[in-house]
Amino acid sequence: IESVTMKGTIYSNVECSGGDFIDFRSGMTKKFDFLNNTVYNCALNRDLFRMDNASSFSGENTCVLTIENNTFYNIISAEGTTRRVLYVRLASHQIFVNKNIFAETKAIYSNQSATTVTSMGDNNYFNASGLTDSAQKVYDSWSFTTLDPGFADPGNGDFTVTQEDLIFNGIGDPRWLSG
């Protein structure tokens, strides 16, 4: 597949039993953009983005994965989890993770030696310490904050951000930043 774009969508209560939230195992896209989305109560005990190194798609092909301006809440929440936001084992890839809010997750970014991140910046992690844990293979060591976004009513799907710095800097799904 040349290109896949998922933009401006709200995903909730996707169980992911037997598969991961975004799951490329036997195929591949050269470009995958995940932009301006809200994902909540999803992949509670699975990985979020999986791209495997299927033998028929390795080598010359490069996948560029961009995850930008999203709000993730209560993803990968099982106790004692080693589930990943990035389970990418393609031979050649570039990953960009910027300006996202991750809240209330037990996820790690990755424990895969094949997963490399090209750019990661201006993300916010609230009750998401596994994503900045230096004991992991991939973690955010770039510029990030750990502010409480002050979501209006996450239990009812309202992720309106009340934290002024996040609003001012445009962190998260834009639909929730207007107040």
Short mmCIF file of C-alpha atoms in Angstrom, two decimals:
data_model
loop_
_atom_site.label_atom_id
_atom_site.label_comp_id
_atom_site.label_asym_id
_atom_site.label_seq_id
_atom_site.Cartn_x
_atom_site.Cartn_y
_atom_site.Cartn_z
CA ILE A 1 0.00 0.00 0.00
CA GLU A 2 1.46 3.35 -0.94
CA SER A 3 -0.13 5.44 1.81
CA VAL A 4 -2.64 5.22 4.67
CA THR A 5 -3.97 8.24 6.55
CA MET A 6 -6.19 8.06 9.64
CA LYS A 7 -7.14 11.61 10.59
CA GLY A 8 -9.68 13.39 12.76
CA THR A 9 -11.38 10.31 14.18
CA ILE A 10 -12.41 9.17 17.66
CA TYR A 11 -11.77 5.49 18.50
CA SER A 12 -13.19 4.05 21.71
CA ASN A 13 -13.63 0.66 23.31
CA VAL A 14 -11.71 -1.31 20.66
CA GLU A 15 -10.86 -4.53 22.48
CA CYS A 16 -8.07 -5.86 20.21
CA SER A 17 -8.43 -9.52 21.15
CA GLY A 18 -5.90 -11.53 19.11
CA GLY A 19 -4.67 -8.52 17.19
CA ASP A 20 -3.25 -5.10 17.88
CA PHE A 21 -4.91 -1.69 17.38
CA ILE A 22 -3.08 -0.95 14.08
CA ASP A 23 -1.74 -4.29 12.86
CA PHE A 24 0.36 -4.82 9.72
CA ARG A 25 1.72 -8.38 9.81
CA SER A 26 1.63 -9.74 6.26
CA GLY A 27 1.52 -6.50 4.36
CA MET A 28 2.93 -3.04 4.53
CA THR A 29 2.30 0.59 3.77
CA LYS A 30 5.12 2.87 2.70
CA LYS A 31 3.58 5.82 4.54
CA PHE A 32 1.24 5.76 7.53
CA ASP A 33 -0.08 8.99 9.04
CA PHE A 34 -2.05 8.89 12.30
CA LEU A 35 -3.05 12.52 12.87
CA ASN A 36 -5.49 14.50 15.05
CA ASN A 37 -7.23 11.44 16.51
CA THR A 38 -8.51 10.50 19.96
CA VAL A 39 -8.07 6.91 21.12
CA TYR A 40 -9.50 5.84 24.46
CA ASN A 41 -10.32 2.59 26.26
CA CYS A 42 -8.58 0.67 23.46
CA ALA A 43 -5.98 -2.10 23.20
CA LEU A 44 -6.11 -2.60 26.94
CA ASN A 45 -3.79 -5.62 26.79
CA ARG A 46 -2.37 -5.38 23.26
CA ASP A 47 0.10 -3.24 21.32
CA LEU A 48 -0.96 0.00 19.65
CA PHE A 49 1.02 0.18 16.38
CA ARG A 50 2.37 -3.12 15.04
CA MET A 51 4.35 -3.41 11.82
CA ASP A 52 6.15 -6.72 11.39
CA ASN A 53 9.06 -7.56 9.17
CA ALA A 54 7.21 -9.93 6.83
CA SER A 55 9.84 -11.52 4.59
CA SER A 56 8.08 -10.45 1.40
CA PHE A 57 8.18 -6.77 2.45
CA SER A 58 11.62 -6.34 3.98
CA GLY A 59 14.75 -4.92 2.42
CA GLU A 60 14.32 -1.99 0.05
CA ASN A 61 10.93 -0.87 1.36
CA THR A 62 10.82 1.85 3.98
CA CYS A 63 7.78 2.71 6.06
CA VAL A 64 7.40 6.24 7.39
CA LEU A 65 5.10 6.24 10.43
CA THR A 66 3.89 9.62 11.72
CA ILE A 67 1.90 9.82 14.96
CA GLU A 68 1.10 13.47 15.60
CA ASN A 69 -1.40 15.61 17.54
CA ASN A 70 -3.37 12.73 19.04
CA THR A 71 -4.96 12.20 22.43
CA PHE A 72 -4.50 8.71 23.91
CA TYR A 73 -6.36 7.88 27.13
CA ASN A 74 -6.56 4.55 28.95
CA ILE A 75 -4.78 2.55 26.28
CA ILE A 76 -2.72 -0.50 27.23
CA SER A 77 -3.87 -0.50 30.84
CA ALA A 78 -3.43 -4.12 32.00
CA GLU A 79 -1.41 -4.53 35.19
CA GLY A 80 2.21 -5.60 34.72
CA THR A 81 2.02 -5.03 30.99
CA THR A 82 4.98 -4.89 28.65
CA ARG A 83 2.74 -3.89 25.79
CA ARG A 84 4.07 -1.30 23.43
CA VAL A 85 2.92 1.81 21.65
CA LEU A 86 5.44 0.89 18.91
CA TYR A 87 5.91 -2.75 17.96
CA VAL A 88 7.76 -2.04 14.71
CA ARG A 89 10.17 -4.63 13.36
CA LEU A 90 10.44 -3.58 9.71
CA ALA A 91 13.95 -3.75 8.28
CA SER A 92 13.75 -0.09 7.27
CA HIS A 93 11.52 2.54 8.86
CA GLN A 94 11.26 6.07 10.14
CA ILE A 95 9.01 6.93 13.08
CA PHE A 96 7.89 10.43 14.09
CA VAL A 97 5.97 10.83 17.38
CA ASN A 98 5.18 14.46 18.14
CA LYS A 99 2.69 16.64 20.06
CA ASN A 100 0.58 13.83 21.51
CA ILE A 101 -1.08 13.46 24.90
CA PHE A 102 -0.74 10.05 26.56
CA ALA A 103 -2.75 9.76 29.78
CA GLU A 104 -3.51 6.88 32.14
CA THR A 105 -1.50 4.15 30.43
CA LYS A 106 0.87 1.43 31.55
CA ALA A 107 2.38 1.20 28.05
CA ILE A 108 6.03 1.36 27.11
CA TYR A 109 7.20 2.69 23.76
CA SER A 110 9.11 -0.42 22.72
CA ASN A 111 11.37 -3.19 23.89
CA GLN A 112 12.32 -4.20 20.34
CA SER A 113 15.89 -3.66 19.18
CA ALA A 114 14.63 -3.19 15.61
CA THR A 115 12.42 -0.22 16.56
CA THR A 116 14.07 3.15 16.05
CA VAL A 117 12.51 6.60 16.35
CA THR A 118 13.58 9.41 14.01
CA SER A 119 11.88 12.25 15.88
CA MET A 120 10.01 12.48 19.17
CA GLY A 121 9.12 15.78 20.74
CA ASP A 122 6.64 17.92 22.61
CA ASN A 123 4.59 14.96 23.87
CA ASN A 124 2.79 15.07 27.22
CA TYR A 125 2.68 12.05 29.54
CA PHE A 126 0.23 12.08 32.43
CA ASN A 127 0.27 8.92 34.56
CA ALA A 128 2.22 7.32 31.71
CA SER A 129 5.68 6.81 33.22
CA GLY A 130 6.51 3.73 31.12
CA LEU A 131 6.87 5.95 28.06
CA THR A 132 9.75 7.87 29.62
CA ASP A 133 11.36 4.88 31.39
CA SER A 134 15.05 4.77 30.45
CA ALA A 135 15.15 1.03 31.26
CA GLN A 136 13.27 0.42 28.00
CA LYS A 137 14.84 0.06 24.53
CA VAL A 138 12.78 2.97 23.19
CA TYR A 139 11.60 5.78 25.48
CA ASP A 140 11.07 9.51 25.22
CA SER A 141 14.31 11.21 26.18
CA TRP A 142 13.56 14.30 24.07
CA SER A 143 11.43 17.29 25.02
CA PHE A 144 8.25 16.36 26.90
CA THR A 145 5.99 17.38 29.78
CA THR A 146 4.03 15.44 32.40
CA LEU A 147 1.18 17.88 32.95
CA ASP A 148 -2.33 16.90 33.98
CA PRO A 149 -4.37 17.83 30.88
CA GLY A 150 -7.40 18.48 33.08
CA PHE A 151 -9.77 16.63 30.74
CA ALA A 152 -13.36 17.89 31.17
CA ASP A 153 -15.06 14.46 31.49
CA PRO A 154 -12.99 11.54 30.15
CA GLY A 155 -15.43 8.96 31.58
CA ASN A 156 -18.01 10.28 29.13
CA GLY A 157 -15.64 10.84 26.20
CA ASP A 158 -15.05 14.58 26.69
CA PHE A 159 -11.31 15.21 26.45
CA THR A 160 -11.48 19.00 26.38
CA VAL A 161 -8.11 20.14 27.73
CA THR A 162 -8.09 22.76 30.47
CA GLN A 163 -4.31 22.91 31.02
CA GLU A 164 -3.25 26.23 29.45
CA ASP A 165 0.32 25.24 28.44
CA LEU A 166 -0.95 22.25 26.47
CA ILE A 167 -3.59 24.40 24.77
CA PHE A 168 -1.09 27.15 23.96
CA ASN A 169 1.46 24.69 22.54
CA GLY A 170 -1.11 22.71 20.54
CA ILE A 171 -0.45 19.35 22.22
CA GLY A 172 -3.01 16.61 21.56
CA ASP A 173 -6.00 16.21 19.29
CA PRO A 174 -6.90 19.78 18.17
CA ARG A 175 -10.65 19.20 18.60
CA TRP A 176 -10.15 19.29 22.40
CA LEU A 177 -7.90 22.36 22.56
CA SER A 178 -10.37 25.14 21.86
CA GLY A 179 -11.84 25.03 25.37
#
